[in-house]
mmCIF file of C-alpha atoms and ligand atoms in Angstrom:
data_model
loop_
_atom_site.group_PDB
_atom_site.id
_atom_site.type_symbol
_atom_site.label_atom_id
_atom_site.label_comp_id
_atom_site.label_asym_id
_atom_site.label_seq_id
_atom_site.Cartn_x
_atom_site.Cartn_y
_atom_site.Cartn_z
ATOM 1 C CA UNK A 1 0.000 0.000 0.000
ATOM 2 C CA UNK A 2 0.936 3.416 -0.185
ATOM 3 C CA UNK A 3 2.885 5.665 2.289
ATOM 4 C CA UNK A 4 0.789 8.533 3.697
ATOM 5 C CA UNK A 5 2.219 11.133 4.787
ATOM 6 C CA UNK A 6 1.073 12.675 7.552
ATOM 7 C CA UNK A 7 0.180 16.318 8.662
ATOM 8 C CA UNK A 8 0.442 16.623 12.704
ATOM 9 C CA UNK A 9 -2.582 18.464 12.580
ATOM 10 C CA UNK A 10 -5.204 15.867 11.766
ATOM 11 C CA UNK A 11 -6.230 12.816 13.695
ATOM 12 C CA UNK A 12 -9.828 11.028 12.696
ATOM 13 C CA UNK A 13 -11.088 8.251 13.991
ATOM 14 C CA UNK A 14 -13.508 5.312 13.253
ATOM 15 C CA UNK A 15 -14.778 3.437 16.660
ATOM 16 C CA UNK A 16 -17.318 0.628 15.748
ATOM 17 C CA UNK A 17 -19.275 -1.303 18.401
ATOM 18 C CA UNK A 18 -18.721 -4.996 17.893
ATOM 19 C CA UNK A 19 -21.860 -6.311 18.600
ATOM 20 C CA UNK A 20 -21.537 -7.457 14.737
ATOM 21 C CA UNK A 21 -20.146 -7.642 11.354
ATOM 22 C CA UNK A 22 -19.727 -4.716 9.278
ATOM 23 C CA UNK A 23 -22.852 -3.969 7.290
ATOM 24 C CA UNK A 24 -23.112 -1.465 4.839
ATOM 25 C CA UNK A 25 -24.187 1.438 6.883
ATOM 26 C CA UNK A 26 -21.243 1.145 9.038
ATOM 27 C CA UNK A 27 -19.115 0.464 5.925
ATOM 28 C CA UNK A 28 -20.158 4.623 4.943
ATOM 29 C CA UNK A 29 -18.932 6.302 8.311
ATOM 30 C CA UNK A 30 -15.765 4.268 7.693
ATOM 31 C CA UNK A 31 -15.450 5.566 4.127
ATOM 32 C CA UNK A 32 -16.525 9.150 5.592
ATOM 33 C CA UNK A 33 -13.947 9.628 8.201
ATOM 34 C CA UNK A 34 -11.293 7.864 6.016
ATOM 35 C CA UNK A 35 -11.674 9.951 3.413
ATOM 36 C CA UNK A 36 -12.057 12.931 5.609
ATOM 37 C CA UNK A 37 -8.858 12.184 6.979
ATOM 38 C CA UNK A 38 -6.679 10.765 4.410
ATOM 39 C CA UNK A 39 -7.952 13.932 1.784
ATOM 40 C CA UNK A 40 -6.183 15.508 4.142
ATOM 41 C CA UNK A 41 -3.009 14.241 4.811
ATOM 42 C CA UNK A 42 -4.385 13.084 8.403
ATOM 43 C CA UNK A 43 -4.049 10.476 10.362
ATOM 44 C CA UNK A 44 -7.081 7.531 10.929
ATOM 45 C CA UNK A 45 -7.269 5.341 13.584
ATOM 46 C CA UNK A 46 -9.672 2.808 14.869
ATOM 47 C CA UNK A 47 -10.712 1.699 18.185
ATOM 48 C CA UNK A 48 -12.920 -0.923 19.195
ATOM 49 C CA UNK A 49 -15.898 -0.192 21.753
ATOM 50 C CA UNK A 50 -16.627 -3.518 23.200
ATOM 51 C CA UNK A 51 -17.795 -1.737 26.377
ATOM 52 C CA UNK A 52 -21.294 -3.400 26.841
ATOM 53 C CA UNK A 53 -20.325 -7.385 26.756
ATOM 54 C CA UNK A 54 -23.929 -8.251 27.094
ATOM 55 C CA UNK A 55 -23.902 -6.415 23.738
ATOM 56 C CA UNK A 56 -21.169 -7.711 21.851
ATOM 57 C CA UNK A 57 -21.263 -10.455 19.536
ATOM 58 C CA UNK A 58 -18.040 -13.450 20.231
ATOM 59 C CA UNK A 59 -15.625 -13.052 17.301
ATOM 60 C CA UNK A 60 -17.519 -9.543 15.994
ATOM 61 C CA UNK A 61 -14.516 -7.056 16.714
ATOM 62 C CA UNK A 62 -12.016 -9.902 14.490
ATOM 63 C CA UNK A 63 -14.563 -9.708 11.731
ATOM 64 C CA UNK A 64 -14.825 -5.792 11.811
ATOM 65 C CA UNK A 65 -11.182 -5.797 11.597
ATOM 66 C CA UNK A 66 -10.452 -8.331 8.648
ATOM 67 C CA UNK A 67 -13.221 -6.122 6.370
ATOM 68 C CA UNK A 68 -11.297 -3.245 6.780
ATOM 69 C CA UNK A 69 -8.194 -5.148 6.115
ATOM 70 C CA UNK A 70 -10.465 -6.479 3.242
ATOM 71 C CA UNK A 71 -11.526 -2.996 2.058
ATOM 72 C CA UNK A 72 -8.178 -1.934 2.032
ATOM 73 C CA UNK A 73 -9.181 0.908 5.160
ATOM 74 C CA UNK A 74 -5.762 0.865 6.529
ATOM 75 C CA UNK A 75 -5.609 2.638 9.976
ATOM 76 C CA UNK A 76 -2.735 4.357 11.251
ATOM 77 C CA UNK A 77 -0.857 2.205 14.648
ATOM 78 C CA UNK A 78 -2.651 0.393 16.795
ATOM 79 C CA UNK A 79 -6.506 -0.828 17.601
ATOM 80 C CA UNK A 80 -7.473 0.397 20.939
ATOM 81 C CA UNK A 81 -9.941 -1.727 22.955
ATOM 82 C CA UNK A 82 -11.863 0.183 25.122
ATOM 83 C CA UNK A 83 -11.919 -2.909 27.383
ATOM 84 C CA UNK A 84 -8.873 -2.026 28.139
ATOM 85 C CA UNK A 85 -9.647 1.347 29.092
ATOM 86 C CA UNK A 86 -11.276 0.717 32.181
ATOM 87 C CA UNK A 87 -8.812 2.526 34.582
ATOM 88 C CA UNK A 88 -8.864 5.715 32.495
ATOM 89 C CA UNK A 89 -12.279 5.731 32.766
ATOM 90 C CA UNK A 90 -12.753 5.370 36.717
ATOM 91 C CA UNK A 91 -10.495 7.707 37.353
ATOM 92 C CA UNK A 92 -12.227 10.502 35.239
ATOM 93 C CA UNK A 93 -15.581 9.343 36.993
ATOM 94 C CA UNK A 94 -13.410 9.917 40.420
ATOM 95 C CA UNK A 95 -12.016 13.349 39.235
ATOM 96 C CA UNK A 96 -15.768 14.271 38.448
ATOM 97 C CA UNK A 97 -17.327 13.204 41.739
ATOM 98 C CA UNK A 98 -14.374 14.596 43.647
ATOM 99 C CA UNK A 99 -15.169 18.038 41.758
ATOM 100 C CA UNK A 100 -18.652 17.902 42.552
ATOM 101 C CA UNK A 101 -19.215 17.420 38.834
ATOM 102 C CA UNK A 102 -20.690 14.182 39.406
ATOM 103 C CA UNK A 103 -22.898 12.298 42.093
ATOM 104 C CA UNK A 104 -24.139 8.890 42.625
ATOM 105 C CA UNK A 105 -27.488 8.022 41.834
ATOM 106 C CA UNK A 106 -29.883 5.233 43.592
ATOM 107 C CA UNK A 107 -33.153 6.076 41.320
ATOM 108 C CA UNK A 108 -34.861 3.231 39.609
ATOM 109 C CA UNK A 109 -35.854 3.558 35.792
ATOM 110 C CA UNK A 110 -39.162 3.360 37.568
ATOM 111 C CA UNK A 111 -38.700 5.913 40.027
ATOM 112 C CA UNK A 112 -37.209 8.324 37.554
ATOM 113 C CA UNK A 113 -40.529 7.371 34.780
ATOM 114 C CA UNK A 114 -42.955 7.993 37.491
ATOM 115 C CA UNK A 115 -41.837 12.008 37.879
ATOM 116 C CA UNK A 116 -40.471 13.010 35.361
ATOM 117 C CA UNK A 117 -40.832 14.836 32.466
ATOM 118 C CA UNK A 118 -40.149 13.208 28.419
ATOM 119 C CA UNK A 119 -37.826 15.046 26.839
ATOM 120 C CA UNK A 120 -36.820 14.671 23.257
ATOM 121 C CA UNK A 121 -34.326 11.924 23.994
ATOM 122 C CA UNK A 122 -35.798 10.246 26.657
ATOM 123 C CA UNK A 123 -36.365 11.308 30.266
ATOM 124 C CA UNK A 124 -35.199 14.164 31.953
ATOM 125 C CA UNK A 125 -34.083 13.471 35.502
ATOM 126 C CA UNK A 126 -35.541 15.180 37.695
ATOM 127 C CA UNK A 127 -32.264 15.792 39.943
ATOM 128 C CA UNK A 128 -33.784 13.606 42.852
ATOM 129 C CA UNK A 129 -30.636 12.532 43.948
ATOM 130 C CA UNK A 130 -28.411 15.536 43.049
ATOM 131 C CA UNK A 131 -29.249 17.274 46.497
ATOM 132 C CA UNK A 132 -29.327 14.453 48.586
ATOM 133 C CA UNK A 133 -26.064 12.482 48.916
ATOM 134 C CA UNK A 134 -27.364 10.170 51.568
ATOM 135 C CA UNK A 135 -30.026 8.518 49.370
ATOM 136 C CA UNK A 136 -26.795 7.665 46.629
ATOM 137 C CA UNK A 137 -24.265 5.086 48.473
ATOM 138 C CA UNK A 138 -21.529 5.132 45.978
ATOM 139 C CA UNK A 139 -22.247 0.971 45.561
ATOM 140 C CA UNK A 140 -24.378 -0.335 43.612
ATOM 141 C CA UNK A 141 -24.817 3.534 42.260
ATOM 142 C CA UNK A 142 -25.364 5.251 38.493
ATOM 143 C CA UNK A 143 -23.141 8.188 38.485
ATOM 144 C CA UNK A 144 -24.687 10.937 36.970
ATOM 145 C CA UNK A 145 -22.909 14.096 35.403
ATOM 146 C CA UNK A 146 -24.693 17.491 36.715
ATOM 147 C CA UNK A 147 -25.819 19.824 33.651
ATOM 148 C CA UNK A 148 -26.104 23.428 33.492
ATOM 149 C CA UNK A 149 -28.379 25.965 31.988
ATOM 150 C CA UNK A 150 -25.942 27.486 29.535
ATOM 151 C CA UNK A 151 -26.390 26.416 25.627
ATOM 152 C CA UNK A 152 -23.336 23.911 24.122
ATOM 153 C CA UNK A 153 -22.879 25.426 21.161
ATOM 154 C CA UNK A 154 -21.135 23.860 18.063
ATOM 155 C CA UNK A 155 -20.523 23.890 14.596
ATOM 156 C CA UNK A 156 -20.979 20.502 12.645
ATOM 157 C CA UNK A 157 -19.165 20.095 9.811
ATOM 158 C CA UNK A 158 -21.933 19.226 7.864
ATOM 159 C CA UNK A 159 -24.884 20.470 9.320
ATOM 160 C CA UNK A 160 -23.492 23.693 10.528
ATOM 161 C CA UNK A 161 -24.545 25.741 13.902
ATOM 162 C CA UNK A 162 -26.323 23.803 16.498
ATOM 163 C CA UNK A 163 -27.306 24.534 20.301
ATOM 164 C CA UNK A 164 -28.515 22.525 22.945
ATOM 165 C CA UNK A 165 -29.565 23.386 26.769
ATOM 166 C CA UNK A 166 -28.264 20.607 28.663
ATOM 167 C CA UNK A 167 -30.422 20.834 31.570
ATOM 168 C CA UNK A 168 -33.803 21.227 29.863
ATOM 169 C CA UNK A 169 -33.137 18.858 26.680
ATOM 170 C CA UNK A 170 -31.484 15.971 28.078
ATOM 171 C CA UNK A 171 -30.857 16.201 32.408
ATOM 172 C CA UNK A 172 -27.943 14.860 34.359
ATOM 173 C CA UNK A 173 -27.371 12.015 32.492
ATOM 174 C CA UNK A 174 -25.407 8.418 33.100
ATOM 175 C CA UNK A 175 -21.201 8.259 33.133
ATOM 176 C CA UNK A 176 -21.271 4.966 35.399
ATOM 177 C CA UNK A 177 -24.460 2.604 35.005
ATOM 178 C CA UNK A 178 -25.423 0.721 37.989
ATOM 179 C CA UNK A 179 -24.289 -1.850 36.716
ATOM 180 C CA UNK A 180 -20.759 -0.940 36.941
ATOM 181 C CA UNK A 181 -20.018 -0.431 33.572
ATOM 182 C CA UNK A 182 -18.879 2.921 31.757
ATOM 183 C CA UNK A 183 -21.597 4.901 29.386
ATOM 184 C CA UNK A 184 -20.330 5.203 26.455
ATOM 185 C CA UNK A 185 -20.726 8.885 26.669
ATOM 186 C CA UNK A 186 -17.981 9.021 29.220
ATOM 187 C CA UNK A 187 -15.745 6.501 27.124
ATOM 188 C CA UNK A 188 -15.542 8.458 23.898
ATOM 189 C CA UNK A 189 -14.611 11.863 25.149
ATOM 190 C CA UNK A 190 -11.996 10.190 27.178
ATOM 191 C CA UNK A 191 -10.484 8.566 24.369
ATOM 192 C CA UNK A 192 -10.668 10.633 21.709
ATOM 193 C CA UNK A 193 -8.742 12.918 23.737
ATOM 194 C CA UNK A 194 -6.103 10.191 25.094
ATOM 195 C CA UNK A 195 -5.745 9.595 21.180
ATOM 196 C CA UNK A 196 -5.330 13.000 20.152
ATOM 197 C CA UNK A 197 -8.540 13.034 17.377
ATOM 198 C CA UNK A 198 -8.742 16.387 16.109
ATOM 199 C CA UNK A 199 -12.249 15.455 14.462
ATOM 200 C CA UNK A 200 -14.987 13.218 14.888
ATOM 201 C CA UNK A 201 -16.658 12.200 11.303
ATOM 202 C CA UNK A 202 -19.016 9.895 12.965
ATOM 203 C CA UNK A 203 -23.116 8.870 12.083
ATOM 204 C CA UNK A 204 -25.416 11.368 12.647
ATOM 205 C CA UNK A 205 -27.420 8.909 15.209
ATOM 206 C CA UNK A 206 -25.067 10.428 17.727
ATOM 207 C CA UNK A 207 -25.089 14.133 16.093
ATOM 208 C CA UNK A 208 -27.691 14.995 19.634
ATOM 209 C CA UNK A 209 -24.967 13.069 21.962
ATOM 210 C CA UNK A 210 -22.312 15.796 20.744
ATOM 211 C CA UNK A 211 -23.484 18.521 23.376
ATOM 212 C CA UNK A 212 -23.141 16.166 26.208
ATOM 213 C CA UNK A 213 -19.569 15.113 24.754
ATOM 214 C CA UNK A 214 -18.637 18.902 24.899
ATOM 215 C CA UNK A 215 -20.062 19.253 28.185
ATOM 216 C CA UNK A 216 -17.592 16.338 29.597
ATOM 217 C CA UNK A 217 -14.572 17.874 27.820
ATOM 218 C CA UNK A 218 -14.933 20.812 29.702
ATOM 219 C CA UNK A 219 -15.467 19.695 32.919
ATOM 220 C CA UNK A 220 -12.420 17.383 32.716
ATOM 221 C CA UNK A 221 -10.670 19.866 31.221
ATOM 222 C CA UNK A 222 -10.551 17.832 27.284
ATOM 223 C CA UNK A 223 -9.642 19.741 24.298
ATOM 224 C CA UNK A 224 -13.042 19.478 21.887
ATOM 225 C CA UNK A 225 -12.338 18.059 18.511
ATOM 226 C CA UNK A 226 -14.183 19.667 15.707
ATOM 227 C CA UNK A 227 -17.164 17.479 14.944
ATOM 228 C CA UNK A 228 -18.895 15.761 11.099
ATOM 229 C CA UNK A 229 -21.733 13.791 11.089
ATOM 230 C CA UNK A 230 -22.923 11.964 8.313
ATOM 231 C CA UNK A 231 -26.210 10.312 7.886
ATOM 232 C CA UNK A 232 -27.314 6.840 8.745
ATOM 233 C CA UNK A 233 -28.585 4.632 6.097
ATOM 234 C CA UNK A 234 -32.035 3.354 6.946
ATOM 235 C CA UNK A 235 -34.058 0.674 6.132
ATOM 236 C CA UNK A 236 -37.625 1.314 3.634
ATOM 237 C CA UNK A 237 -39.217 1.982 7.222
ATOM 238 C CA UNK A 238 -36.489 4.543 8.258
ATOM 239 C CA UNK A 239 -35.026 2.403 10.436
ATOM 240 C CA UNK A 240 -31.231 2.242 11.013
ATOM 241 C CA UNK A 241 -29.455 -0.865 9.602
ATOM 242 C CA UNK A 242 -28.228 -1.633 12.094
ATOM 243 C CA UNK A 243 -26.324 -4.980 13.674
ATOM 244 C CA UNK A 244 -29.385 -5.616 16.087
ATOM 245 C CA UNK A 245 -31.573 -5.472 12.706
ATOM 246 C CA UNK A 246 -29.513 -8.563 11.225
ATOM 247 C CA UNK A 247 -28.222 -6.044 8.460
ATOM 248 C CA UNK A 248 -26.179 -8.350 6.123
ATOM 249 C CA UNK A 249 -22.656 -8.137 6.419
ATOM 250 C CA UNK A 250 -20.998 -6.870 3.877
ATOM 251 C CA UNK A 251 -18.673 -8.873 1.583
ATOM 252 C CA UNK A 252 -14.945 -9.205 2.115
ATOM 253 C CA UNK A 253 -14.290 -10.985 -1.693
ATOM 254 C CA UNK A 254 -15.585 -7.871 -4.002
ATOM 255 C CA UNK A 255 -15.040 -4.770 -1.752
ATOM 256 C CA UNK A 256 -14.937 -2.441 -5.169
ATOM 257 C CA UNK A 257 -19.022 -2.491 -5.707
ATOM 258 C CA UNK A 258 -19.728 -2.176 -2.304
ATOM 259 C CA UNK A 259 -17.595 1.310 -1.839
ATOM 260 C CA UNK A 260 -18.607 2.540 -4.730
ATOM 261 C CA UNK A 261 -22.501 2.402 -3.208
ATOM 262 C CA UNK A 262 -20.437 4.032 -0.131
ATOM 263 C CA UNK A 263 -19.967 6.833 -2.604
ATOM 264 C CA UNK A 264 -22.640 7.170 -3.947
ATOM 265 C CA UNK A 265 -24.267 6.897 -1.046
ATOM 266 C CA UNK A 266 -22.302 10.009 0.211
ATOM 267 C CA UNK A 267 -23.237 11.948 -2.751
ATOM 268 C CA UNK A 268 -20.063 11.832 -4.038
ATOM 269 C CA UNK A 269 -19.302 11.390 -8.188
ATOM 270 C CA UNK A 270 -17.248 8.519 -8.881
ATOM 271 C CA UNK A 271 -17.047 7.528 -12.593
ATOM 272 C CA UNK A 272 -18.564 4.451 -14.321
ATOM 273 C CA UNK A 273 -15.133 3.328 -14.850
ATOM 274 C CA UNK A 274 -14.528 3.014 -11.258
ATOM 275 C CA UNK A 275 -16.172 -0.455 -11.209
ATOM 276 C CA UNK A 276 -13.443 -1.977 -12.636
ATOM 277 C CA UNK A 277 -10.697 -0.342 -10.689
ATOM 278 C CA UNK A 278 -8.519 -1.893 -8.080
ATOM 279 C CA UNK A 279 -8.463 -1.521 -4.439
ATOM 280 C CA UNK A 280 -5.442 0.966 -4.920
ATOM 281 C CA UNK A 281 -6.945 3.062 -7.995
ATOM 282 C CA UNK A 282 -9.799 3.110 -6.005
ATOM 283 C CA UNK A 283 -8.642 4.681 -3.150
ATOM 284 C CA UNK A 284 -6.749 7.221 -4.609
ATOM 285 C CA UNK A 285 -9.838 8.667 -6.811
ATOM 286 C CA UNK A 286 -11.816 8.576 -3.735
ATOM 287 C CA UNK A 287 -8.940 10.713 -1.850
ATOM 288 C CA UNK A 288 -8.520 12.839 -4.415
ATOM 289 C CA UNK A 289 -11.986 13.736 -5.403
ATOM 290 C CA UNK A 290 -13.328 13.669 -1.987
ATOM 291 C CA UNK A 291 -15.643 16.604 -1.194
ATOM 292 C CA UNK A 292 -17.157 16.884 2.592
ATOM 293 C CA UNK A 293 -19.444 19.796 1.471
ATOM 294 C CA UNK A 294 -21.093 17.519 -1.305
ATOM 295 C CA UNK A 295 -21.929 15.768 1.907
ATOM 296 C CA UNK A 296 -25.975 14.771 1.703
ATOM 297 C CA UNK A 297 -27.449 17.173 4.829
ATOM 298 C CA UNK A 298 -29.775 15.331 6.118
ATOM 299 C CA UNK A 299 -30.165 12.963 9.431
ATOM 300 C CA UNK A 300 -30.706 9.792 7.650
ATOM 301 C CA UNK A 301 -31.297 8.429 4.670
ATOM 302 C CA UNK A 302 -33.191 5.610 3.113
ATOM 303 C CA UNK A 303 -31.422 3.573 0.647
ATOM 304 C CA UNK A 304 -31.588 0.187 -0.773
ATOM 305 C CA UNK A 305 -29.296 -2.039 -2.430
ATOM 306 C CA UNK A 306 -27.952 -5.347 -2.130
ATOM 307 C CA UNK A 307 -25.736 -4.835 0.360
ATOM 308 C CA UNK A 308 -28.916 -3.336 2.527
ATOM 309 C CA UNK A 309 -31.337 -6.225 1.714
HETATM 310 N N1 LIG B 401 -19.257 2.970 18.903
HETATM 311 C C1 LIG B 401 -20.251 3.830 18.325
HETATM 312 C C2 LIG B 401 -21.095 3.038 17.335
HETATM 313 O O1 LIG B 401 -20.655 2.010 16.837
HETATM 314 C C3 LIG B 401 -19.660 5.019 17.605
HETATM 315 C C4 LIG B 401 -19.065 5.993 18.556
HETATM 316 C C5 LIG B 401 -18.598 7.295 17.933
HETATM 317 O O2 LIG B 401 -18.250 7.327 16.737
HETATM 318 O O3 LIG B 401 -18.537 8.293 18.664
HETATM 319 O O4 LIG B 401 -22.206 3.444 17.036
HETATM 320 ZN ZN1 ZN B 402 -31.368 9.257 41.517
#
């Protein structure tokens, strides 16, 4: 393969849950940010979440790996495993708490449904434990990240200006789950900034978990990486292909067809001729001719094809 080089200035990312195979929506965010970077002269890296083992699939985070071996995505040093992660992440839990950032939580999903109010992700929590540090023992606790009043404000790459009120839109939300394990929330902001990503091209299913991202990065002190989200491809119903919705896997013996749909896909041009490229000549048009502000500008889109069927 070919030698990149490098600008210091550029660090993307692609971080895929391995609770299965690639399928061909995941396939486009790792075209997106590999393209985003590489068009650039930037590095790419990937890192694995396996976070949630109830959620994983045995063997899934080998399979992810040998497609993008297969689709010639070559990432820049080494996979990080987030399993692996796990002391990082207590200890910016611990800075948190011992900030006052932070507090542990006892509420049932019950007790939190029966007061309070739906906002447009879900529940907002109503605090009840914020003010009251006896009712939270830290065992056997959610830890729950206090929000403020202020607007996060960003700029997406693709869908420009957005602002979101913490406190009214979403409510303290989850770093720890009760169940001991780290919200994923708390996991990407930590490592994106132990692995120096200077931007996030990432599916726009987690475009509304930005603001919370930016809110952690400042309270522990994080720089905040600029942020592109691209949509999701959806099934006829405008559902999300998704691993949980048995989305086929994509093919690892004719990559070629399948990133070309990625292009497409993208709303980017590539030529009939491309078909009958190799890996190589196809990476290098796709580089080259990459455009982010082509980029389709909508949340998700509907698309089908054989690799969506
Ligand atoms: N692991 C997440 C997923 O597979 C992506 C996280 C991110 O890009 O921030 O949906
Ligand atoms: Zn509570």
């Amino acid at each position: 393969m070919a030698a990149f080089h490098h600008s210091a200035s550029y660090t993307g990312r692609f971080a895929p849950s391995p609770s299965g195979p690639l399928h061909f929506g995941s396939l486009v965010t790792a075209v997106g940010s590999y393209l985003q970077a590489r068009s650039q002269g930037g590095r790419w890296l990937v890192r694995i979440e396996d976070l949630d083992p109830p959620r994983e699939k045995p063997g899934a985070a080998l399979q992810i790996v040998r497609s993008l071996e297969a689709y010639a995505l070559h990432w820049d040093g080494n996979i990080l495993y987030q399993s692996r992660r796990i002391s990082a992440y207590r200890e910016a839990v611990f800075r948190l708490i011992e900030a006052s950032h932070a507090y542990p939580c006892t509420c049932s999903r019950r007790d939190i449904e029966t007061v309070a109010v739906l906002g447009p992700f879900g529940f907002i929590y109503p605090g009840s434990c914020r003010h009251d540090p006896a009712r939270g023992s830290h065992h056997n606790a959610a830890i729950r990240v206090i929000t403020h009043d202020h607007q996060i404000h960003f700029e997406d790459g693709n869908f420009g200006c957005v602002n979101q009120k913490l406190s009214s839109e979403v409510g303290d939300f989850v770093i720890k789950r009760r169940d001991g394990l780290y919200a994923y929330q708390l996991a990407v902001i930590v490592d994106d900034a132990h692995q120096g990503v200077t931007e996030v091209v990432r599916g726009a299913d987690l475009f509304d978990s930005t603001s919370r991202q930016i809110h952690l990065q400042r309270l522990l002190d994080l720089p905040t990486p600029r942020y592109l989200h691209l949509p999701i491809v959806t099934d006829a119903k405008g559902d999300k292909l998704s691993k949980q919705t048995r989305a086929a896997p994509i093919r690892s013996d004719r990559p070629i067809p399948a990133l070309i749909e990625a292009l497409h896909f993208l709303n980017q041009d590539p030529p009939a001729a491309l078909a009958y490229a190799s890996l190589d000549e196809f990476w290098q048009w796709a580089i080259k001719h990459w455009s982010s502000r082509t980029l389709p500008k909508v949340l998700k889109i509907p698309f089908q094809n054989q690799y969506t069927a």
